Amino acid sequence: MRIGIAGAGAVGSYFGSMLEQAGHPVTFLARGSHLTAMQKHGLVIDGDGAEAHSTKTFTDNIEDLAGSELILFCVKSNDTARMAEQLLPILQEDALVLTMQNGVDNEETLEAIFGRDRVLSAATYVQAFLEAPGKVRQRGRVKLLIGELNSSAENACARVIETFQTAGIDAVHSGQILKRKWDKLLWNVTFNPLAAASGARVGQILDDPPLRKTAEAISSEAIGVAVAAGIAVEPDPTISKIFSNAEYARSHQTSMLQDRLQGKRMEVESMCGFIVRKAEEHGLEVPTLQSIYSTLSFMNQQIESG
């Protein structure tokens, strides 16, 4: 299967490399120092128990993705519409687009551009980060839950899942992928924005009483919004699961914190702005999340202004 990685950061680079090792032609679309390093020395994956080295196609020319049968859509949510609009005219009409992004609002943007039949969605569970340009470190479990947005894409989705499985990746089908993406969003909104604002890793949030209390408040507020939005969530068991799962990610430096430390725009809108707006729609107060959202939005403005 010819695969294009739209946004070869840590996550895209990791999965692209795994698929390439399994014999699939992979083209990595990247930029900046990460691209330069990969073009000079290849891509090194320091994985949990194994190391991989890719030396094939690294580019900043979107036209090089034209022949892809499958696009792993891994750009930050801030860039979803722009990247999709650039891909639309160059991709073949039956090419599939699999979003591996955070949040639950990217699917709506992608289906408006590509059509519901071509878009698949994945809840992506992986701890990966750029250790240095051209080198990705991955630790802990890796799991993908993949589902189609339209039942007409069920067979295509099964083929994509098999492709990941033959590359040694734990990938399974979900018939309720948007619900599973909400589950992941609730974990992310509990820890990701707070980590970005405080500079703390997940374990530090768990162990510091004031930070943990803030995380619990954010989690409770976000779950209330999910319930109001019609998502089948049980508050108490969900909070318990969020914090028990966090124990397995104690050393994790969240993606938003990574972006902040690297001077990049954070996924503030998709990660927490979306929930704040949903709360407003349903007449709910989310004071803790609103405070974090305001703080991070201001930080993003500072980053953008240089």
Short mmCIF file of C-alpha atoms in Angstrom, two decimals:
data_model
loop_
_atom_site.label_atom_id
_atom_site.label_comp_id
_atom_site.label_asym_id
_atom_site.label_seq_id
_atom_site.Cartn_x
_atom_site.Cartn_y
_atom_site.Cartn_z
CA MET A 1 0.00 0.00 0.00
CA ARG A 2 1.45 3.40 -0.99
CA ILE A 3 1.32 5.59 2.11
CA GLY A 4 1.82 9.31 2.58
CA ILE A 5 2.48 10.92 5.94
CA ALA A 6 0.92 14.38 6.01
CA GLY A 7 2.74 15.94 8.94
CA ALA A 8 5.71 13.72 9.80
CA GLY A 9 6.28 14.85 13.36
CA ALA A 10 6.82 12.35 16.16
CA VAL A 11 3.58 10.37 15.67
CA GLY A 12 3.57 10.41 11.88
CA SER A 13 7.26 9.53 11.71
CA TYR A 14 6.84 6.61 14.12
CA PHE A 15 3.92 4.97 12.33
CA GLY A 16 5.36 5.74 8.90
CA SER A 17 8.62 4.07 9.83
CA MET A 18 6.84 0.99 11.17
CA LEU A 19 4.84 0.68 7.94
CA GLU A 20 7.96 1.18 5.82
CA GLN A 21 9.76 -1.56 7.75
CA ALA A 22 6.85 -3.85 6.82
CA GLY A 23 7.51 -3.22 3.12
CA HIS A 24 5.07 -0.41 2.28
CA PRO A 25 6.35 2.53 0.20
CA VAL A 26 6.09 5.55 2.52
CA THR A 27 6.58 9.24 1.73
CA PHE A 28 7.15 11.53 4.71
CA LEU A 29 5.99 15.15 4.35
CA ALA A 30 7.84 17.24 6.92
CA ARG A 31 9.52 20.60 7.39
CA GLY A 32 12.21 22.46 9.30
CA SER A 33 15.20 20.93 11.03
CA HIS A 34 13.46 17.53 11.33
CA LEU A 35 13.16 17.32 7.53
CA THR A 36 16.74 18.48 6.99
CA ALA A 37 18.09 15.86 9.39
CA MET A 38 16.03 13.07 7.81
CA GLN A 39 17.16 14.02 4.30
CA LYS A 40 20.80 13.96 5.40
CA HIS A 41 20.90 11.01 7.79
CA GLY A 42 17.53 9.23 7.57
CA LEU A 43 14.93 8.77 10.29
CA VAL A 44 15.86 6.92 13.48
CA ILE A 45 13.15 5.45 15.70
CA ASP A 46 14.29 4.62 19.22
CA GLY A 47 11.38 2.34 20.04
CA ASP A 48 10.46 0.48 23.19
CA GLY A 49 12.38 -2.72 22.59
CA ALA A 50 13.44 -2.08 19.00
CA GLU A 51 15.14 0.50 16.82
CA ALA A 52 14.31 1.30 13.20
CA HIS A 53 16.11 3.34 10.59
CA SER A 54 14.33 4.73 7.53
CA THR A 55 16.27 6.21 4.63
CA LYS A 56 13.70 6.58 1.85
CA THR A 57 11.49 9.53 0.82
CA PHE A 58 11.46 12.71 2.92
CA THR A 59 10.06 15.86 1.34
CA ASP A 60 8.47 19.25 1.87
CA ASN A 61 6.73 19.09 -1.54
CA ILE A 62 3.09 18.10 -1.11
CA GLU A 63 2.98 16.95 -4.74
CA ASP A 64 5.11 13.96 -3.71
CA LEU A 65 2.05 12.55 -1.89
CA ALA A 66 -0.01 12.46 -5.11
CA GLY A 67 0.32 8.69 -5.65
CA SER A 68 -0.66 7.71 -2.10
CA GLU A 69 -3.43 5.17 -1.54
CA LEU A 70 -3.57 6.06 2.15
CA ILE A 71 -2.76 9.36 3.86
CA LEU A 72 -1.92 9.31 7.56
CA PHE A 73 -3.19 12.77 8.48
CA CYS A 74 -0.99 13.84 11.39
CA VAL A 75 -0.74 17.62 11.22
CA LYS A 76 -1.65 19.73 14.24
CA SER A 77 -5.34 20.56 14.38
CA ASN A 78 -4.51 24.21 13.68
CA ASP A 79 -3.45 23.17 10.16
CA THR A 80 -6.20 20.67 9.31
CA ALA A 81 -8.19 22.71 6.77
CA ARG A 82 -5.12 24.16 5.05
CA MET A 83 -3.44 20.77 4.58
CA ALA A 84 -6.66 19.05 3.45
CA GLU A 85 -7.38 21.73 0.85
CA GLN A 86 -3.86 21.34 -0.54
CA LEU A 87 -4.18 17.55 -0.70
CA LEU A 88 -7.63 17.42 -2.30
CA PRO A 89 -6.67 18.34 -5.89
CA ILE A 90 -3.58 16.11 -6.03
CA LEU A 91 -4.85 12.86 -4.48
CA GLN A 92 -6.50 10.15 -6.53
CA GLU A 93 -10.24 9.97 -5.99
CA ASP A 94 -10.18 6.67 -4.09
CA ALA A 95 -7.30 7.60 -1.76
CA LEU A 96 -8.21 7.20 1.90
CA VAL A 97 -7.48 9.75 4.62
CA LEU A 98 -6.92 8.48 8.17
CA THR A 99 -6.85 11.19 10.82
CA MET A 100 -4.59 10.32 13.73
CA GLN A 101 -5.03 13.73 15.34
CA ASN A 102 -6.11 14.79 18.79
CA GLY A 103 -9.59 16.15 19.40
CA VAL A 104 -12.97 15.32 17.91
CA ASP A 105 -13.48 18.25 15.55
CA ASN A 106 -11.04 17.35 12.75
CA GLU A 107 -13.33 14.68 11.31
CA GLU A 108 -16.01 17.26 10.51
CA THR A 109 -13.47 19.43 8.66
CA LEU A 110 -12.03 16.50 6.71
CA GLU A 111 -15.35 15.02 5.65
CA ALA A 112 -16.48 18.44 4.40
CA ILE A 113 -13.42 18.51 2.12
CA PHE A 114 -12.90 14.86 1.11
CA GLY A 115 -16.38 13.40 1.62
CA ARG A 116 -17.51 11.06 4.36
CA ASP A 117 -16.71 7.87 2.42
CA ARG A 118 -12.96 8.57 2.24
CA VAL A 119 -12.27 9.62 5.83
CA LEU A 120 -11.29 7.17 8.57
CA SER A 121 -10.51 8.11 12.15
CA ALA A 122 -8.11 6.69 14.71
CA ALA A 123 -7.86 7.05 18.45
CA THR A 124 -4.08 6.95 18.69
CA TYR A 125 -2.41 5.76 21.87
CA VAL A 126 1.36 6.27 21.64
CA GLN A 127 3.99 8.04 23.70
CA ALA A 128 6.34 9.42 21.06
CA PHE A 129 8.36 12.61 20.90
CA LEU A 130 11.14 14.17 18.86
CA GLU A 131 14.28 13.55 20.87
CA ALA A 132 16.25 15.47 18.25
CA PRO A 133 15.74 16.38 14.59
CA GLY A 134 15.56 13.10 12.70
CA LYS A 135 15.20 10.99 15.84
CA VAL A 136 11.93 9.89 17.48
CA ARG A 137 11.76 8.21 20.87
CA GLN A 138 8.79 5.94 21.65
CA ARG A 139 8.04 4.37 25.01
CA GLY A 140 5.18 2.34 26.46
CA ARG A 141 2.19 0.73 24.79
CA VAL A 142 1.08 1.48 21.24
CA LYS A 143 -2.53 0.96 20.24
CA LEU A 144 -4.81 2.18 17.46
CA LEU A 145 -8.60 2.11 17.45
CA ILE A 146 -9.71 2.75 13.87
CA GLY A 147 -13.20 3.29 12.51
CA GLU A 148 -15.03 4.54 9.45
CA LEU A 149 -17.33 7.57 9.47
CA ASN A 150 -19.63 5.96 6.90
CA SER A 151 -20.55 2.27 6.73
CA SER A 152 -19.71 2.29 3.01
CA ALA A 153 -16.02 2.50 3.99
CA GLU A 154 -16.14 -0.58 6.23
CA ASN A 155 -14.16 -2.80 3.84
CA ALA A 156 -11.58 -0.09 3.20
CA CYS A 157 -11.22 0.40 6.94
CA ALA A 158 -10.63 -3.33 7.44
CA ARG A 159 -7.88 -3.22 4.82
CA VAL A 160 -6.17 -0.32 6.59
CA ILE A 161 -6.36 -2.09 9.95
CA GLU A 162 -4.80 -5.21 8.44
CA THR A 163 -2.01 -3.04 7.00
CA PHE A 164 -1.13 -1.78 10.48
CA GLN A 165 -1.42 -5.25 12.01
CA THR A 166 1.01 -6.76 9.51
CA ALA A 167 3.45 -4.01 10.55
CA GLY A 168 3.29 -5.31 14.12
CA ILE A 169 1.03 -2.52 15.38
CA ASP A 170 -1.85 -3.30 17.74
CA ALA A 171 -4.73 -1.97 15.63
CA VAL A 172 -8.39 -2.91 16.11
CA HIS A 173 -11.71 -1.79 14.68
CA SER A 174 -14.13 0.43 16.57
CA GLY A 175 -17.74 0.73 15.49
CA GLN A 176 -18.04 3.84 17.70
CA ILE A 177 -14.90 5.68 16.77
CA LEU A 178 -16.16 9.17 17.63
CA LYS A 179 -17.16 7.96 21.10
CA ARG A 180 -13.68 6.51 21.52
CA LYS A 181 -12.16 9.78 20.32
CA TRP A 182 -14.21 11.58 22.97
CA ASP A 183 -12.81 9.16 25.57
CA LYS A 184 -9.30 10.09 24.48
CA LEU A 185 -10.16 13.80 24.41
CA LEU A 186 -11.38 13.62 28.00
CA TRP A 187 -8.01 12.16 29.05
CA ASN A 188 -6.14 14.73 26.98
CA VAL A 189 -8.06 17.75 28.25
CA THR A 190 -7.45 16.59 31.83
CA PHE A 191 -3.66 16.56 31.49
CA ASN A 192 -2.51 18.17 28.24
CA PRO A 193 -3.48 21.85 28.78
CA LEU A 194 -2.50 21.78 32.46
CA ALA A 195 0.88 20.28 31.59
CA ALA A 196 1.45 22.98 28.99
CA ALA A 197 0.52 25.74 31.43
CA SER A 198 2.56 24.37 34.36
CA GLY A 199 5.48 22.64 32.63
CA ALA A 200 4.71 19.43 34.56
CA ARG A 201 4.82 15.87 33.32
CA VAL A 202 1.81 13.64 33.92
CA GLY A 203 3.32 12.04 37.03
CA GLN A 204 4.07 15.43 38.55
CA ILE A 205 0.44 16.45 38.08
CA LEU A 206 -0.68 13.24 39.79
CA ASP A 207 1.68 13.72 42.73
CA ASP A 208 1.27 17.45 43.37
CA PRO A 209 -1.96 18.00 45.37
CA PRO A 210 -2.89 21.44 43.95
CA LEU A 211 -2.18 20.35 40.36
CA ARG A 212 -4.09 17.10 40.85
CA LYS A 213 -7.06 19.01 42.27
CA THR A 214 -7.02 21.27 39.21
CA ALA A 215 -6.83 18.27 36.88
CA GLU A 216 -9.79 16.66 38.66
CA ALA A 217 -11.82 19.86 38.28
CA ILE A 218 -11.01 20.08 34.55
CA SER A 219 -11.93 16.43 34.09
CA SER A 220 -15.26 16.84 35.89
CA GLU A 221 -16.15 19.93 33.86
CA ALA A 222 -15.25 18.30 30.53
CA ILE A 223 -17.23 15.15 31.33
CA GLY A 224 -20.26 17.30 32.12
CA VAL A 225 -19.96 18.88 28.68
CA ALA A 226 -19.65 15.46 27.02
CA VAL A 227 -22.83 14.28 28.76
CA ALA A 228 -24.68 17.43 27.68
CA ALA A 229 -23.47 16.85 24.10
CA GLY A 230 -25.09 13.41 24.08
CA ILE A 231 -21.94 11.30 24.53
CA ALA A 232 -22.60 8.12 26.52
CA VAL A 233 -20.27 8.84 29.44
CA GLU A 234 -20.68 7.83 33.08
CA PRO A 235 -18.95 10.57 35.16
CA ASP A 236 -17.54 8.71 38.19
CA PRO A 237 -16.21 5.62 36.36
CA THR A 238 -14.80 7.84 33.61
CA ILE A 239 -12.86 10.05 36.03
CA SER A 240 -11.54 6.95 37.78
CA LYS A 241 -10.40 5.45 34.47
CA ILE A 242 -8.76 8.71 33.33
CA PHE A 243 -6.60 8.89 36.45
CA SER A 244 -5.82 5.17 36.59
CA ASN A 245 -4.69 5.25 32.96
CA ALA A 246 -2.51 8.26 33.74
CA GLU A 247 -0.46 6.07 36.09
CA TYR A 248 0.90 4.32 32.99
CA ALA A 249 2.03 7.65 31.50
CA ARG A 250 3.80 9.17 34.48
CA SER A 251 6.94 10.11 32.58
CA HIS A 252 5.00 11.40 29.58
CA GLN A 253 5.62 14.95 28.41
CA THR A 254 2.33 15.86 26.72
CA SER A 255 2.20 17.05 23.13
CA MET A 256 1.08 20.55 24.09
CA LEU A 257 3.97 20.92 26.53
CA GLN A 258 6.37 19.67 23.84
CA ASP A 259 5.01 22.32 21.47
CA ARG A 260 5.34 25.07 24.06
CA LEU A 261 8.93 24.13 24.90
CA GLN A 262 9.78 24.09 21.19
CA GLY A 263 8.21 27.51 20.64
CA LYS A 264 5.40 26.08 18.49
CA ARG A 265 1.72 26.96 18.52
CA MET A 266 -0.18 24.64 20.83
CA GLU A 267 -3.40 22.83 19.91
CA VAL A 268 -5.39 25.04 22.25
CA GLU A 269 -8.59 25.25 20.20
CA SER A 270 -8.94 21.56 19.42
CA MET A 271 -7.82 20.39 22.85
CA CYS A 272 -9.79 22.71 25.13
CA GLY A 273 -11.39 25.56 23.14
CA PHE A 274 -13.75 23.07 21.50
CA ILE A 275 -15.04 21.95 24.92
CA VAL A 276 -15.35 25.53 26.18
CA ARG A 277 -17.49 26.39 23.16
CA LYS A 278 -19.61 23.26 23.62
CA ALA A 279 -20.15 24.27 27.23
CA GLU A 280 -21.39 27.68 26.10
CA GLU A 281 -23.79 26.02 23.64
CA HIS A 282 -25.32 24.00 26.47
CA GLY A 283 -25.30 26.79 29.07
CA LEU A 284 -22.69 25.13 31.28
CA GLU A 285 -20.03 26.81 33.39
CA VAL A 286 -16.49 25.44 33.06
CA PRO A 287 -14.46 27.92 35.13
CA THR A 288 -11.30 25.84 35.58
CA LEU A 289 -11.05 24.88 31.94
CA GLN A 290 -11.91 28.44 30.88
CA SER A 291 -8.99 29.74 32.96
CA ILE A 292 -6.54 27.29 31.41
CA TYR A 293 -7.94 28.02 27.94
CA SER A 294 -7.51 31.78 28.39
CA THR A 295 -3.96 31.34 29.67
CA LEU A 296 -2.88 29.07 26.81
CA SER A 297 -4.60 31.22 24.20
CA PHE A 298 -2.55 34.19 25.40
CA MET A 299 0.62 32.07 25.28
CA ASN A 300 -0.19 31.13 21.69
CA GLN A 301 -0.58 34.80 20.79
CA GLN A 302 2.86 35.49 22.24
CA ILE A 303 4.35 32.60 20.25
CA GLU A 304 2.73 33.83 17.03
CA SER A 305 3.94 37.39 17.54
CA GLY A 306 7.48 36.11 17.98
#
